[in-house]
């Protein structure tokens, strides 16, 4: 039996992407962050289930900015044990004069 990966038309991945802008309060350069997680479609539901378990009903969503330090650690730990193809985070300085 031939693998689906042999046919590029059958090669599918899912990705979740988020971005964030951190502005420096002292007038210095801020930081633009972009994060992406890539997964095989067959492993997406367990990832979604694991993260849904971490959503507080009061918030209705996970949002890094709104989480405490201990909750951020718990969320990062939950993500780290998932069956993911790739986790990519990039950052670039942002000139505050251009914002």
mmCIF file of C-alpha atoms in Angstrom, residues 18-77:
data_model
loop_
_atom_site.group_PDB
_atom_site.id
_atom_site.type_symbol
_atom_site.label_atom_id
_atom_site.label_comp_id
_atom_site.label_asym_id
_atom_site.label_seq_id
_atom_site.Cartn_x
_atom_site.Cartn_y
_atom_site.Cartn_z
ATOM 1 C CA UNK A 18 -1.270 33.995 16.484
ATOM 2 C CA UNK A 19 0.581 37.274 16.610
ATOM 3 C CA UNK A 20 1.353 39.771 19.306
ATOM 4 C CA UNK A 21 2.830 43.232 19.529
ATOM 5 C CA UNK A 22 4.752 44.229 22.646
ATOM 6 C CA UNK A 23 5.284 47.943 22.909
ATOM 7 C CA UNK A 24 8.080 49.214 25.084
ATOM 8 C CA UNK A 25 6.855 51.719 27.649
ATOM 9 C CA UNK A 26 10.164 53.586 27.667
ATOM 10 C CA UNK A 27 10.092 54.610 23.996
ATOM 11 C CA UNK A 28 12.576 51.942 22.937
ATOM 12 C CA UNK A 29 11.911 49.316 20.327
ATOM 13 C CA UNK A 30 8.973 47.044 20.869
ATOM 14 C CA UNK A 31 8.673 43.465 19.713
ATOM 15 C CA UNK A 32 6.472 41.778 17.119
ATOM 16 C CA UNK A 33 5.923 38.053 17.754
ATOM 17 C CA UNK A 34 4.389 35.464 15.453
ATOM 18 C CA UNK A 35 3.756 31.908 16.596
ATOM 19 C CA UNK A 36 2.493 28.956 14.590
ATOM 20 C CA UNK A 37 1.730 25.375 15.491
ATOM 21 C CA UNK A 38 1.444 22.802 12.709
ATOM 22 C CA UNK A 39 -0.270 19.437 13.129
ATOM 23 C CA UNK A 40 -1.445 16.436 11.174
ATOM 24 C CA UNK A 41 -5.236 16.749 10.793
ATOM 25 C CA UNK A 42 -5.738 13.398 12.534
ATOM 26 C CA UNK A 43 -4.149 14.759 15.712
ATOM 27 C CA UNK A 44 -6.056 18.064 15.862
ATOM 28 C CA UNK A 45 -9.059 16.977 17.947
ATOM 29 C CA UNK A 46 -6.972 15.749 20.902
ATOM 30 C CA UNK A 47 -5.064 19.057 20.828
ATOM 31 C CA UNK A 48 -8.304 21.044 20.766
ATOM 32 C CA UNK A 49 -9.745 18.930 23.594
ATOM 33 C CA UNK A 50 -6.663 19.450 25.771
ATOM 34 C CA UNK A 51 -6.759 23.214 25.307
ATOM 35 C CA UNK A 52 -10.532 23.469 25.755
ATOM 36 C CA UNK A 53 -10.082 21.884 29.176
ATOM 37 C CA UNK A 54 -7.925 24.874 30.143
ATOM 38 C CA UNK A 55 -10.481 27.524 29.168
ATOM 39 C CA UNK A 56 -12.105 29.206 32.143
ATOM 40 C CA UNK A 57 -15.811 29.638 31.571
ATOM 41 C CA UNK A 58 -15.631 33.250 32.738
ATOM 42 C CA UNK A 59 -13.155 34.103 29.944
ATOM 43 C CA UNK A 60 -14.524 31.795 27.274
ATOM 44 C CA UNK A 61 -11.103 31.560 25.617
ATOM 45 C CA UNK A 62 -7.397 31.214 26.193
ATOM 46 C CA UNK A 63 -5.570 34.489 25.790
ATOM 47 C CA UNK A 64 -1.964 34.765 26.929
ATOM 48 C CA UNK A 65 -2.334 38.403 27.908
ATOM 49 C CA UNK A 66 -5.172 37.582 30.312
ATOM 50 C CA UNK A 67 -3.512 34.594 32.007
ATOM 51 C CA UNK A 68 -1.563 34.546 35.262
ATOM 52 C CA UNK A 69 2.030 33.333 35.351
ATOM 53 C CA UNK A 70 0.970 29.955 36.786
ATOM 54 C CA UNK A 71 -1.764 29.516 34.161
ATOM 55 C CA UNK A 72 0.697 30.392 31.396
ATOM 56 C CA UNK A 73 3.017 27.660 32.665
ATOM 57 C CA UNK A 74 0.116 25.195 32.705
ATOM 58 C CA UNK A 75 -0.921 26.145 29.157
ATOM 59 C CA UNK A 76 2.660 25.892 27.861
ATOM 60 C CA UNK A 77 3.011 22.492 29.511
#
